[in-house]
Amino acid sequence: MSSLVLKLKQTQQLNQRLQQSLRILQMSGLELEREVEDWLLDNPLLERPETDEFADSGLNRAVTMPRAGQQLSGDDAEDIWSNIAEEEDFKHYLHAQVCEHPLSQVEAAYVHVLIDFLDEQGCLTDSLEEIIDHTPLEWMLDEEALQNALDVLQTFDPPGVAAADLTESLMLQLMRLPASPARQMAAHLVQSSLQDLGKTRKQNVLRFRKLYPNTDSKTIEAALDMIAGLNPYPAYGFASATPTPYIQPDVWVKEGKDGWEVISNEAAWPKLQLNQEYCDLMKSAEEGAPEWKEKISEAKQRIDSLALRKSTVLRLAEYIVKNQEDFFIFGEIGLSPMLMKDAAAELGLAESTISRAANQKYLSCPRGLFALRYFFTQAVNADDDGEGFSQGAIKAVLSQLIESEDSSKPYSDEILVKLLKQRGIEIARRTVAKYRESLDIPPAHKRKFTE
């Protein structure tokens, strides 16, 4: 019996260590830094090593977020604010609400996925189809199940969360209020006259009295007051201060004598060590207290989890550089299809581990700052051997075709389908339109230029 108890205890300890390592691997740089600060406060046997302030080689610097109009590269570009405490607090607030609803494990998982796709304002600007396209194929997400999860998420607090746009957000908030003629009028104004709202209440009252002469003034005024009390952006108000928006890359990719190489950005990896003075005091004591033995075991475990996180992310970055070398030479057009399951097989890791290692991790190279997830893309119109083109490469070709077109006779989506086919890329017109829109390129009739 004692042997069985010992094995059970060892298994529990192993599972706890594994769970902590996976949790640490999943974290972004800022999340990990906060976690390490908590460790230092909780365990006096841990300390930061002394560093040489002059040892910085110039590589260890933060990358400032681009100004408006500049583009941050990578599929995670729209999630740049996920490294900022304000949004993290907001999303944690939503994740914590999932358990408050009677959902199955699968239904809850779908809601968690949608929460992670919300933008910094608390809106869900991606379509359900796009969300499915940007999640691992192995997840086998179902659009109908996602829609049901979205319906649930839109009942969460704060009201208006997960709306597609401002109008829907305001409507979701209004539907939480008691039914009344004023609410009915407010909903009508939001849906049909939102763009007509002026800067002052007096202007709005006068304008809508004329537009809706059959509605009494008190109802219009109450409706306007109701709209004024709504929150245009559900995520606002979850932090009192706005931190400096920047992303610190985890690795640097530079061209060396033997090709492209990965260089660790040491400033991005928190470093901890055992406080030797305290450890020596424990060793000198004849019988160390059990709680201190637990503390030293815990300290070693946390140091090991940091080392494992760094090792795994560096291995993944090296895999990306090896398999996407053409990207670093030619840009987006050189992107090759690459799946997480293939990376997992080559690195000898679980696919879920690869997904965690890629989560909110970034590399910086001469072409800009890129999320590691950006490099994982499925093949489009793959042949029998699985060869095909990545979405990024197709978008790059599409962009080049449109840039070189005659502005007086711009290519229609149908013509673009034919031009892509000539280059060995066979996709539907609907897909061309979808990729064009994702590049913020208007349709042909809006690109036409006449003198």
CSV table of C-alpha atoms in Angstrom, one decimal:
chain,number,residue,atom,x,y,z
A,1,MET,CA,0.0,0.0,0.0
A,2,SER,CA,2.8,2.4,0.9
A,3,SER,CA,4.4,1.8,-2.5
A,4,LEU,CA,1.1,2.6,-4.3
A,5,VAL,CA,0.7,5.8,-2.3
A,6,LEU,CA,4.3,6.8,-3.2
A,7,LYS,CA,3.7,6.2,-6.9
A,8,LEU,CA,0.5,8.2,-6.7
A,9,LYS,CA,2.2,11.1,-5.0
A,10,GLN,CA,5.0,11.0,-7.6
A,11,THR,CA,2.5,11.0,-10.4
A,12,GLN,CA,0.6,14.0,-8.9
A,13,GLN,CA,3.9,15.9,-8.6
A,14,LEU,CA,4.8,15.1,-12.2
A,15,ASN,CA,1.4,16.3,-13.4
A,16,GLN,CA,1.7,19.5,-11.4
A,17,ARG,CA,5.2,20.2,-12.9
A,18,LEU,CA,3.9,19.4,-16.4
A,19,GLN,CA,0.9,21.7,-16.0
A,20,GLN,CA,3.0,24.5,-14.7
A,21,SER,CA,5.5,24.1,-17.6
A,22,LEU,CA,2.7,24.2,-20.1
A,23,ARG,CA,1.1,27.2,-18.5
A,24,ILE,CA,4.4,29.1,-18.5
A,25,LEU,CA,5.0,28.2,-22.1
A,26,GLN,CA,1.6,29.6,-23.1
A,27,MET,CA,2.3,33.0,-21.5
A,28,SER,CA,3.2,36.2,-23.4
A,29,GLY,CA,6.4,38.0,-22.3
A,30,LEU,CA,4.5,40.5,-20.2
A,31,GLU,CA,2.3,37.8,-18.5
A,32,LEU,CA,5.5,35.9,-17.6
A,33,GLU,CA,7.2,38.9,-16.2
A,34,ARG,CA,4.2,39.5,-13.9
A,35,GLU,CA,4.2,35.8,-12.9
A,36,VAL,CA,7.9,35.9,-12.1
A,37,GLU,CA,7.4,39.0,-9.9
A,38,ASP,CA,4.8,37.0,-8.0
A,39,TRP,CA,7.2,34.1,-7.5
A,40,LEU,CA,9.9,36.4,-6.1
A,41,LEU,CA,7.4,37.8,-3.5
A,42,ASP,CA,6.2,34.3,-2.6
A,43,ASN,CA,9.5,32.5,-2.4
A,44,PRO,CA,12.6,34.1,-0.7
A,45,LEU,CA,14.8,31.3,-2.1
A,46,LEU,CA,14.4,32.8,-5.6
A,47,GLU,CA,16.3,35.9,-6.8
A,48,ARG,CA,17.3,37.6,-10.0
A,49,PRO,CA,20.9,37.2,-10.9
A,50,GLU,CA,23.0,40.4,-11.0
A,51,THR,CA,23.4,41.7,-14.5
A,52,ASP,CA,26.0,43.9,-16.2
A,53,GLU,CA,24.2,47.0,-17.3
A,54,PHE,CA,26.9,47.5,-20.1
A,55,ALA,CA,26.4,44.0,-21.4
A,56,ASP,CA,23.6,44.9,-23.8
A,57,SER,CA,24.8,44.2,-27.4
A,58,GLY,CA,22.2,46.5,-28.9
A,59,LEU,CA,19.9,43.7,-29.8
A,60,ASN,CA,18.0,43.7,-26.6
A,61,ARG,CA,15.6,46.5,-27.2
A,62,ALA,CA,11.8,46.7,-27.4
A,63,VAL,CA,10.1,47.2,-30.8
A,64,THR,CA,7.8,50.2,-30.6
A,65,MET,CA,4.3,49.7,-32.0
A,66,PRO,CA,4.0,51.3,-35.5
A,67,ARG,CA,2.1,54.5,-35.9
A,68,ALA,CA,-1.3,54.7,-37.5
A,69,GLY,CA,-1.0,53.8,-41.2
A,70,GLN,CA,1.9,51.5,-40.7
A,71,GLN,CA,1.3,47.7,-40.7
A,72,LEU,CA,2.5,45.2,-38.2
A,73,SER,CA,3.1,41.9,-40.1
A,74,GLY,CA,1.7,38.6,-39.1
A,75,ASP,CA,-1.7,36.9,-38.6
A,76,ASP,CA,-1.6,38.1,-35.0
A,77,ALA,CA,-1.2,41.7,-36.0
A,78,GLU,CA,-4.8,42.5,-35.0
A,79,ASP,CA,-4.0,41.1,-31.6
A,80,ILE,CA,-1.1,43.4,-30.9
A,81,TRP,CA,-2.9,44.9,-27.9
A,82,SER,CA,-3.1,41.4,-26.3
A,83,ASN,CA,0.3,42.2,-24.8
A,84,ILE,CA,-1.1,45.2,-22.9
A,85,ALA,CA,-2.5,44.7,-19.4
A,86,GLU,CA,-5.8,46.5,-20.1
A,87,GLU,CA,-6.9,43.9,-22.7
A,88,GLU,CA,-5.5,41.0,-20.7
A,89,ASP,CA,-7.6,42.0,-17.7
A,90,PHE,CA,-10.7,42.3,-19.9
A,91,LYS,CA,-10.2,38.9,-21.5
A,92,HIS,CA,-9.5,37.3,-18.1
A,93,TYR,CA,-12.7,38.8,-16.9
A,94,LEU,CA,-14.6,37.2,-19.7
A,95,HIS,CA,-12.8,33.8,-19.4
A,96,ALA,CA,-13.7,33.7,-15.8
A,97,GLN,CA,-17.4,34.1,-16.6
A,98,VAL,CA,-17.5,30.9,-18.8
A,99,CYS,CA,-17.9,28.7,-15.7
A,100,GLU,CA,-20.9,30.7,-14.6
A,101,HIS,CA,-23.0,29.3,-17.5
A,102,PRO,CA,-24.4,25.8,-17.9
A,103,LEU,CA,-22.1,24.8,-20.8
A,104,SER,CA,-20.6,21.5,-21.8
A,105,GLN,CA,-16.8,21.2,-22.1
A,106,VAL,CA,-17.0,21.6,-25.9
A,107,GLU,CA,-19.4,24.5,-25.7
A,108,ALA,CA,-17.2,26.2,-23.1
A,109,ALA,CA,-14.1,25.6,-25.3
A,110,TYR,CA,-15.8,27.4,-28.3
A,111,VAL,CA,-16.6,30.4,-26.1
A,112,HIS,CA,-13.0,30.6,-24.9
A,113,VAL,CA,-11.8,30.5,-28.6
A,114,LEU,CA,-14.1,33.5,-29.4
A,115,ILE,CA,-12.9,35.5,-26.4
A,116,ASP,CA,-9.3,35.2,-27.7
A,117,PHE,CA,-10.4,36.6,-31.1
A,118,LEU,CA,-11.9,39.8,-29.6
A,119,ASP,CA,-10.1,43.0,-30.5
A,120,GLU,CA,-8.9,45.6,-28.1
A,121,GLN,CA,-12.4,47.3,-28.0
A,122,GLY,CA,-14.2,44.0,-27.1
A,123,CYS,CA,-15.6,43.5,-30.6
A,124,LEU,CA,-15.5,40.4,-32.8
A,125,THR,CA,-14.6,41.8,-36.2
A,126,ASP,CA,-13.6,38.5,-37.7
A,127,SER,CA,-16.3,36.4,-39.3
A,128,LEU,CA,-16.9,32.9,-38.0
A,129,GLU,CA,-15.5,31.6,-41.3
A,130,GLU,CA,-12.3,33.6,-40.8
A,131,ILE,CA,-12.0,32.3,-37.2
A,132,ILE,CA,-12.2,28.8,-38.5
A,133,ASP,CA,-9.6,29.6,-41.2
A,134,HIS,CA,-7.2,31.0,-38.6
A,135,THR,CA,-7.4,28.1,-36.1
A,136,PRO,CA,-5.6,24.8,-36.4
A,137,LEU,CA,-7.4,22.4,-38.7
A,138,GLU,CA,-7.2,19.7,-36.1
A,139,TRP,CA,-9.6,21.6,-33.9
A,140,MET,CA,-12.3,20.9,-36.4
A,141,LEU,CA,-14.4,23.9,-35.4
A,142,ASP,CA,-18.0,23.9,-36.6
A,143,GLU,CA,-19.6,27.2,-37.8
A,144,GLU,CA,-23.0,26.4,-36.3
A,145,ALA,CA,-21.4,25.6,-32.9
A,146,LEU,CA,-19.4,28.8,-33.1
A,147,GLN,CA,-22.6,30.8,-33.7
A,148,ASN,CA,-24.2,29.2,-30.7
A,149,ALA,CA,-21.1,30.1,-28.6
A,150,LEU,CA,-21.3,33.6,-29.9
A,151,ASP,CA,-24.9,33.9,-28.8
A,152,VAL,CA,-23.8,32.8,-25.3
A,153,LEU,CA,-20.8,35.2,-25.2
A,154,GLN,CA,-23.0,38.2,-26.1
A,155,THR,CA,-24.9,37.6,-22.9
A,156,PHE,CA,-21.7,38.1,-20.8
A,157,ASP,CA,-20.8,41.3,-19.0
A,158,PRO,CA,-20.0,44.0,-19.9
A,159,PRO,CA,-23.1,44.4,-22.2
A,160,GLY,CA,-22.3,44.8,-25.9
A,161,VAL,CA,-19.3,42.4,-25.8
A,162,ALA,CA,-18.5,40.4,-29.0
A,163,ALA,CA,-20.5,42.6,-31.3
A,164,ALA,CA,-19.4,42.9,-34.9
A,165,ASP,CA,-19.5,46.7,-34.9
A,166,LEU,CA,-20.7,49.7,-33.0
A,167,THR,CA,-24.3,49.4,-34.0
A,168,GLU,CA,-24.6,45.8,-32.9
A,169,SER,CA,-22.8,46.6,-29.6
A,170,LEU,CA,-25.3,49.4,-28.8
A,171,MET,CA,-28.2,47.2,-29.8
A,172,LEU,CA,-27.0,44.4,-27.5
A,173,GLN,CA,-26.8,46.9,-24.6
A,174,LEU,CA,-30.3,48.3,-25.3
A,175,MET,CA,-31.8,44.8,-25.2
A,176,ARG,CA,-30.6,44.5,-21.6
A,177,LEU,CA,-32.7,47.4,-20.6
A,178,PRO,CA,-36.4,47.2,-19.6
A,179,ALA,CA,-38.9,47.4,-22.6
A,180,SER,CA,-40.4,50.9,-23.0
A,181,PRO,CA,-41.3,53.3,-25.8
A,182,ALA,CA,-38.0,55.1,-25.2
A,183,ARG,CA,-36.0,51.9,-25.6
A,184,GLN,CA,-37.9,51.2,-28.8
A,185,MET,CA,-37.1,54.7,-30.1
A,186,ALA,CA,-33.5,54.4,-29.1
A,187,ALA,CA,-33.1,51.1,-31.0
A,188,HIS,CA,-34.6,52.7,-34.0
A,189,LEU,CA,-32.2,55.7,-33.8
A,190,VAL,CA,-29.2,53.4,-33.4
A,191,GLN,CA,-30.2,51.2,-36.4
A,192,SER,CA,-31.2,54.0,-38.8
A,193,SER,CA,-29.9,57.4,-37.6
A,194,LEU,CA,-26.7,56.7,-35.7
A,195,GLN,CA,-24.7,58.8,-38.2
A,196,ASP,CA,-27.1,61.7,-37.7
A,197,LEU,CA,-26.3,62.1,-34.0
A,198,GLY,CA,-24.7,65.6,-33.4
A,199,LYS,CA,-22.4,66.8,-30.7
A,200,THR,CA,-24.9,68.4,-28.5
A,201,ARG,CA,-28.1,67.1,-26.9
A,202,LYS,CA,-30.0,70.2,-28.0
A,203,GLN,CA,-29.0,69.7,-31.7
A,204,ASN,CA,-30.1,66.0,-31.5
A,205,VAL,CA,-33.5,66.8,-30.0
A,206,LEU,CA,-34.3,69.5,-32.6
A,207,ARG,CA,-33.2,67.2,-35.5
A,208,PHE,CA,-35.1,64.1,-34.4
A,209,ARG,CA,-38.3,66.1,-33.6
A,210,LYS,CA,-38.4,67.1,-37.3
A,211,LEU,CA,-37.5,63.6,-38.5
A,212,TYR,CA,-40.1,61.9,-36.2
A,213,PRO,CA,-43.0,64.3,-35.8
A,214,ASN,CA,-45.3,61.5,-34.7
A,215,THR,CA,-43.1,60.7,-31.6
A,216,ASP,CA,-43.5,63.0,-28.6
A,217,SER,CA,-40.6,65.0,-27.4
A,218,LYS,CA,-40.2,63.3,-24.0
A,219,THR,CA,-39.8,59.9,-25.7
A,220,ILE,CA,-37.1,61.3,-28.1
A,221,GLU,CA,-35.3,63.0,-25.2
A,222,ALA,CA,-35.4,59.8,-23.1
A,223,ALA,CA,-34.2,57.7,-26.0
A,224,LEU,CA,-31.2,60.1,-26.6
A,225,ASP,CA,-30.4,60.0,-22.9
A,226,MET,CA,-30.5,56.2,-23.1
A,227,ILE,CA,-28.1,56.1,-26.0
A,228,ALA,CA,-25.8,58.6,-24.3
A,229,GLY,CA,-25.6,56.2,-21.3
A,230,LEU,CA,-24.3,53.3,-23.5
A,231,ASN,CA,-20.7,52.3,-23.7
A,232,PRO,CA,-19.4,52.5,-27.3
A,233,TYR,CA,-16.5,50.2,-26.6
A,234,PRO,CA,-17.2,47.4,-24.1
A,235,ALA,CA,-13.5,46.8,-23.2
A,236,TYR,CA,-12.9,50.4,-22.1
A,237,GLY,CA,-12.7,51.1,-18.4
A,238,PHE,CA,-10.8,48.0,-17.4
A,239,ALA,CA,-7.5,49.8,-16.7
A,240,SER,CA,-6.9,53.2,-15.2
A,241,ALA,CA,-3.7,53.8,-17.1
A,242,THR,CA,-2.5,53.0,-20.6
A,243,PRO,CA,0.9,51.4,-20.7
A,244,THR,CA,3.4,52.0,-23.5
A,245,PRO,CA,2.3,49.9,-26.5
A,246,TYR,CA,5.3,47.9,-27.6
A,247,ILE,CA,6.2,44.3,-28.3
A,248,GLN,CA,9.5,42.9,-27.4
A,249,PRO,CA,10.6,40.1,-29.8
A,250,ASP,CA,11.6,36.8,-28.2
A,251,VAL,CA,14.2,36.1,-30.9
A,252,TRP,CA,16.1,38.0,-33.6
A,253,VAL,CA,16.7,36.5,-37.1
A,254,LYS,CA,19.8,37.7,-38.9
A,255,GLU,CA,21.7,36.6,-42.0
A,256,GLY,CA,25.0,35.2,-41.1
A,257,LYS,CA,27.9,33.6,-43.0
A,258,ASP,CA,26.2,30.2,-43.1
A,259,GLY,CA,22.7,31.6,-43.8
A,260,TRP,CA,19.8,32.8,-41.6
A,261,GLU,CA,20.3,32.2,-37.9
A,262,VAL,CA,18.2,32.7,-34.7
A,263,ILE,CA,19.6,34.9,-31.9
A,264,SER,CA,17.9,34.8,-28.5
A,265,ASN,CA,16.8,38.2,-27.3
A,266,GLU,CA,18.0,37.7,-23.7
A,267,ALA,CA,16.1,40.8,-22.5
A,268,ALA,CA,12.8,38.9,-23.3
A,269,TRP,CA,13.6,35.9,-21.0
A,270,PRO,CA,13.2,36.5,-17.2
A,271,LYS,CA,16.1,35.0,-15.3
A,272,LEU,CA,16.0,33.5,-11.8
A,273,GLN,CA,18.5,31.7,-9.6
A,274,LEU,CA,18.5,30.2,-6.1
A,275,ASN,CA,19.6,32.5,-3.3
A,276,GLN,CA,22.7,30.6,-2.2
A,277,GLU,CA,22.9,32.2,1.2
A,278,TYR,CA,19.5,31.0,2.2
A,279,CYS,CA,20.2,27.5,0.7
A,280,ASP,CA,23.4,27.2,2.7
A,281,LEU,CA,21.6,28.1,5.9
A,282,MET,CA,19.1,25.4,5.2
A,283,LYS,CA,21.9,22.8,4.6
A,284,SER,CA,23.7,23.8,7.8
A,285,ALA,CA,20.5,23.2,9.8
A,286,GLU,CA,20.3,19.6,11.2
A,287,GLU,CA,16.6,19.2,10.3
A,288,GLY,CA,15.2,21.6,7.8
A,289,ALA,CA,11.6,22.5,8.2
A,290,PRO,CA,9.3,20.6,5.7
A,291,GLU,CA,7.9,23.9,4.4
A,292,TRP,CA,11.4,25.1,3.5
A,293,LYS,CA,12.1,21.8,1.7
A,294,GLU,CA,9.0,22.4,-0.3
A,295,LYS,CA,10.1,26.0,-1.1
A,296,ILE,CA,13.4,24.9,-2.5
A,297,SER,CA,11.8,22.1,-4.6
A,298,GLU,CA,9.3,24.7,-5.8
A,299,ALA,CA,12.1,27.2,-6.6
A,300,LYS,CA,14.0,24.6,-8.7
A,301,GLN,CA,10.8,23.6,-10.5
A,302,ARG,CA,10.1,27.2,-11.5
A,303,ILE,CA,13.7,27.8,-12.7
A,304,ASP,CA,13.4,24.6,-14.8
A,305,SER,CA,10.1,25.7,-16.3
A,306,LEU,CA,11.7,29.0,-17.5
A,307,ALA,CA,14.5,27.1,-19.1
A,308,LEU,CA,12.2,24.7,-20.8
A,309,ARG,CA,10.1,27.6,-22.1
A,310,LYS,CA,13.1,29.3,-23.6
A,311,SER,CA,14.4,26.1,-25.1
A,312,THR,CA,11.1,25.2,-26.7
A,313,VAL,CA,10.5,28.7,-28.2
A,314,LEU,CA,14.1,28.8,-29.6
A,315,ARG,CA,13.7,25.3,-31.1
A,316,LEU,CA,10.4,26.4,-32.8
A,317,ALA,CA,12.0,29.6,-34.1
A,318,GLU,CA,14.9,27.6,-35.6
A,319,TYR,CA,12.4,25.2,-37.2
A,320,ILE,CA,10.5,28.2,-38.7
A,321,VAL,CA,13.7,29.8,-40.1
A,322,LYS,CA,14.8,26.5,-41.6
A,323,ASN,CA,11.5,25.8,-43.3
A,324,GLN,CA,10.7,29.4,-44.3
A,325,GLU,CA,14.0,30.5,-45.6
A,326,ASP,CA,12.5,31.9,-48.8
A,327,PHE,CA,10.4,34.3,-46.8
A,328,PHE,CA,13.4,35.9,-45.3
A,329,ILE,CA,14.9,36.3,-48.8
A,330,PHE,CA,11.9,37.2,-50.9
A,331,GLY,CA,9.3,38.3,-48.4
A,332,GLU,CA,5.7,37.1,-48.1
A,333,ILE,CA,5.6,35.7,-51.6
A,334,GLY,CA,8.2,33.2,-50.4
A,335,LEU,CA,6.0,31.8,-47.7
A,336,SER,CA,5.6,28.0,-47.8
A,337,PRO,CA,2.6,26.0,-46.4
A,338,MET,CA,3.6,24.8,-42.9
A,339,LEU,CA,1.5,23.0,-40.3
A,340,MET,CA,1.9,22.8,-36.6
A,341,LYS,CA,1.5,19.0,-36.7
A,342,ASP,CA,4.6,18.8,-38.9
A,343,ALA,CA,6.6,21.0,-36.6
A,344,ALA,CA,5.5,18.8,-33.7
A,345,ALA,CA,6.5,15.6,-35.5
A,346,GLU,CA,10.0,16.9,-36.3
A,347,LEU,CA,10.6,18.5,-32.9
A,348,GLY,CA,9.2,15.5,-31.0
A,349,LEU,CA,6.6,17.5,-29.2
A,350,ALA,CA,2.8,17.5,-28.9
A,351,GLU,CA,1.0,19.7,-31.4
A,352,SER,CA,-0.7,21.5,-28.4
A,353,THR,CA,2.9,22.3,-27.1
A,354,ILE,CA,3.8,23.8,-30.5
A,355,SER,CA,0.6,25.9,-30.3
A,356,ARG,CA,1.5,27.2,-26.8
A,357,ALA,CA,5.1,27.9,-27.9
A,358,ALA,CA,3.8,30.0,-30.8
A,359,ASN,CA,1.2,31.9,-28.7
A,360,GLN,CA,2.1,35.6,-28.5
A,361,LYS,CA,5.8,35.0,-29.3
A,362,TYR,CA,7.5,37.2,-31.9
A,363,LEU,CA,10.6,37.3,-34.0
A,364,SER,CA,12.2,40.3,-35.5
A,365,CYS,CA,14.1,40.2,-38.8
A,366,PRO,CA,15.1,42.7,-41.5
A,367,ARG,CA,11.6,42.5,-42.9
A,368,GLY,CA,9.9,43.5,-39.7
A,369,LEU,CA,8.3,42.1,-36.6
A,370,PHE,CA,6.3,38.9,-37.0
A,371,ALA,CA,4.2,36.6,-34.8
A,372,LEU,CA,5.5,33.0,-34.8
A,373,ARG,CA,1.9,31.9,-35.7
A,374,TYR,CA,2.2,33.9,-38.9
A,375,PHE,CA,4.5,31.3,-40.4
A,376,PHE,CA,2.0,28.5,-40.0
A,377,THR,CA,-0.4,28.4,-42.9
A,378,GLN,CA,-2.2,25.6,-44.7
A,379,ALA,CA,-1.7,24.9,-48.4
A,380,VAL,CA,-4.3,26.3,-50.8
A,381,ASN,CA,-5.3,24.2,-53.9
A,382,ALA,CA,-2.8,21.5,-52.8
A,383,ASP,CA,-2.1,18.7,-55.2
A,384,ASP,CA,-2.0,15.0,-54.5
A,385,ASP,CA,1.4,15.3,-52.9
A,386,GLY,CA,0.2,18.0,-50.5
A,387,GLU,CA,2.1,20.7,-52.3
A,388,GLY,CA,0.4,24.1,-52.7
A,389,PHE,CA,0.7,27.8,-52.0
A,390,SER,CA,0.3,29.5,-48.6
A,391,GLN,CA,-2.4,32.1,-48.2
A,392,GLY,CA,0.3,34.7,-47.5
A,393,ALA,CA,2.0,33.9,-50.8
A,394,ILE,CA,-1.2,34.0,-52.8
A,395,LYS,CA,-2.1,37.4,-51.2
A,396,ALA,CA,1.4,38.7,-52.2
A,397,VAL,CA,0.9,37.6,-55.8
A,398,LEU,CA,-2.6,39.1,-55.8
A,399,SER,CA,-1.2,42.4,-54.5
A,400,GLN,CA,1.5,42.5,-57.1
A,401,LEU,CA,-1.0,41.9,-59.9
A,402,ILE,CA,-3.2,44.7,-58.8
A,403,GLU,CA,-0.2,47.1,-58.3
A,404,SER,CA,0.8,46.5,-61.9
A,405,GLU,CA,-2.6,46.8,-63.5
A,406,ASP,CA,-3.7,49.6,-65.8
A,407,SER,CA,-5.5,52.0,-63.5
A,408,SER,CA,-7.9,52.9,-66.3
A,409,LYS,CA,-8.8,49.2,-66.8
A,410,PRO,CA,-8.4,47.5,-63.4
A,411,TYR,CA,-8.7,43.8,-63.1
A,412,SER,CA,-12.0,42.4,-62.0
A,413,ASP,CA,-12.1,39.5,-59.6
A,414,GLU,CA,-12.9,37.1,-62.5
A,415,ILE,CA,-9.8,38.3,-64.4
A,416,LEU,CA,-7.7,38.0,-61.3
A,417,VAL,CA,-8.8,34.3,-61.0
A,418,LYS,CA,-7.5,33.7,-64.6
A,419,LEU,CA,-4.2,35.5,-64.0
A,420,LEU,CA,-3.6,33.5,-60.8
A,421,LYS,CA,-4.4,30.3,-62.7
A,422,GLN,CA,-1.8,31.2,-65.2
A,423,ARG,CA,0.7,31.2,-62.3
A,424,GLY,CA,-0.5,27.8,-61.1
A,425,ILE,CA,-2.8,29.1,-58.4
A,426,GLU,CA,-6.4,27.9,-58.8
A,427,ILE,CA,-8.8,29.5,-56.4
A,428,ALA,CA,-12.4,30.5,-56.6
A,429,ARG,CA,-13.6,34.1,-57.4
A,430,ARG,CA,-15.1,34.3,-53.9
A,431,THR,CA,-11.7,33.5,-52.4
A,432,VAL,CA,-10.0,36.1,-54.5
A,433,ALA,CA,-12.6,38.7,-53.3
A,434,LYS,CA,-12.0,37.5,-49.7
A,435,TYR,CA,-8.2,37.9,-50.0
A,436,ARG,CA,-8.5,41.2,-51.8
A,437,GLU,CA,-10.7,42.6,-49.0
A,438,SER,CA,-8.3,41.3,-46.3
A,439,LEU,CA,-5.6,43.4,-48.1
A,440,ASP,CA,-7.9,46.5,-47.9
A,441,ILE,CA,-8.0,46.6,-51.7
A,442,PRO,CA,-11.3,47.9,-53.1
A,443,PRO,CA,-13.2,46.2,-56.0
A,444,ALA,CA,-12.3,47.0,-59.6
A,445,HIS,CA,-14.9,49.8,-60.1
A,446,LYS,CA,-13.5,51.7,-57.1
A,447,ARG,CA,-9.9,51.3,-58.3
A,448,LYS,CA,-10.7,52.7,-61.7
A,449,PHE,CA,-9.0,56.0,-62.4
A,450,THR,CA,-10.1,58.4,-65.2
A,451,GLU,CA,-8.6,61.7,-66.1
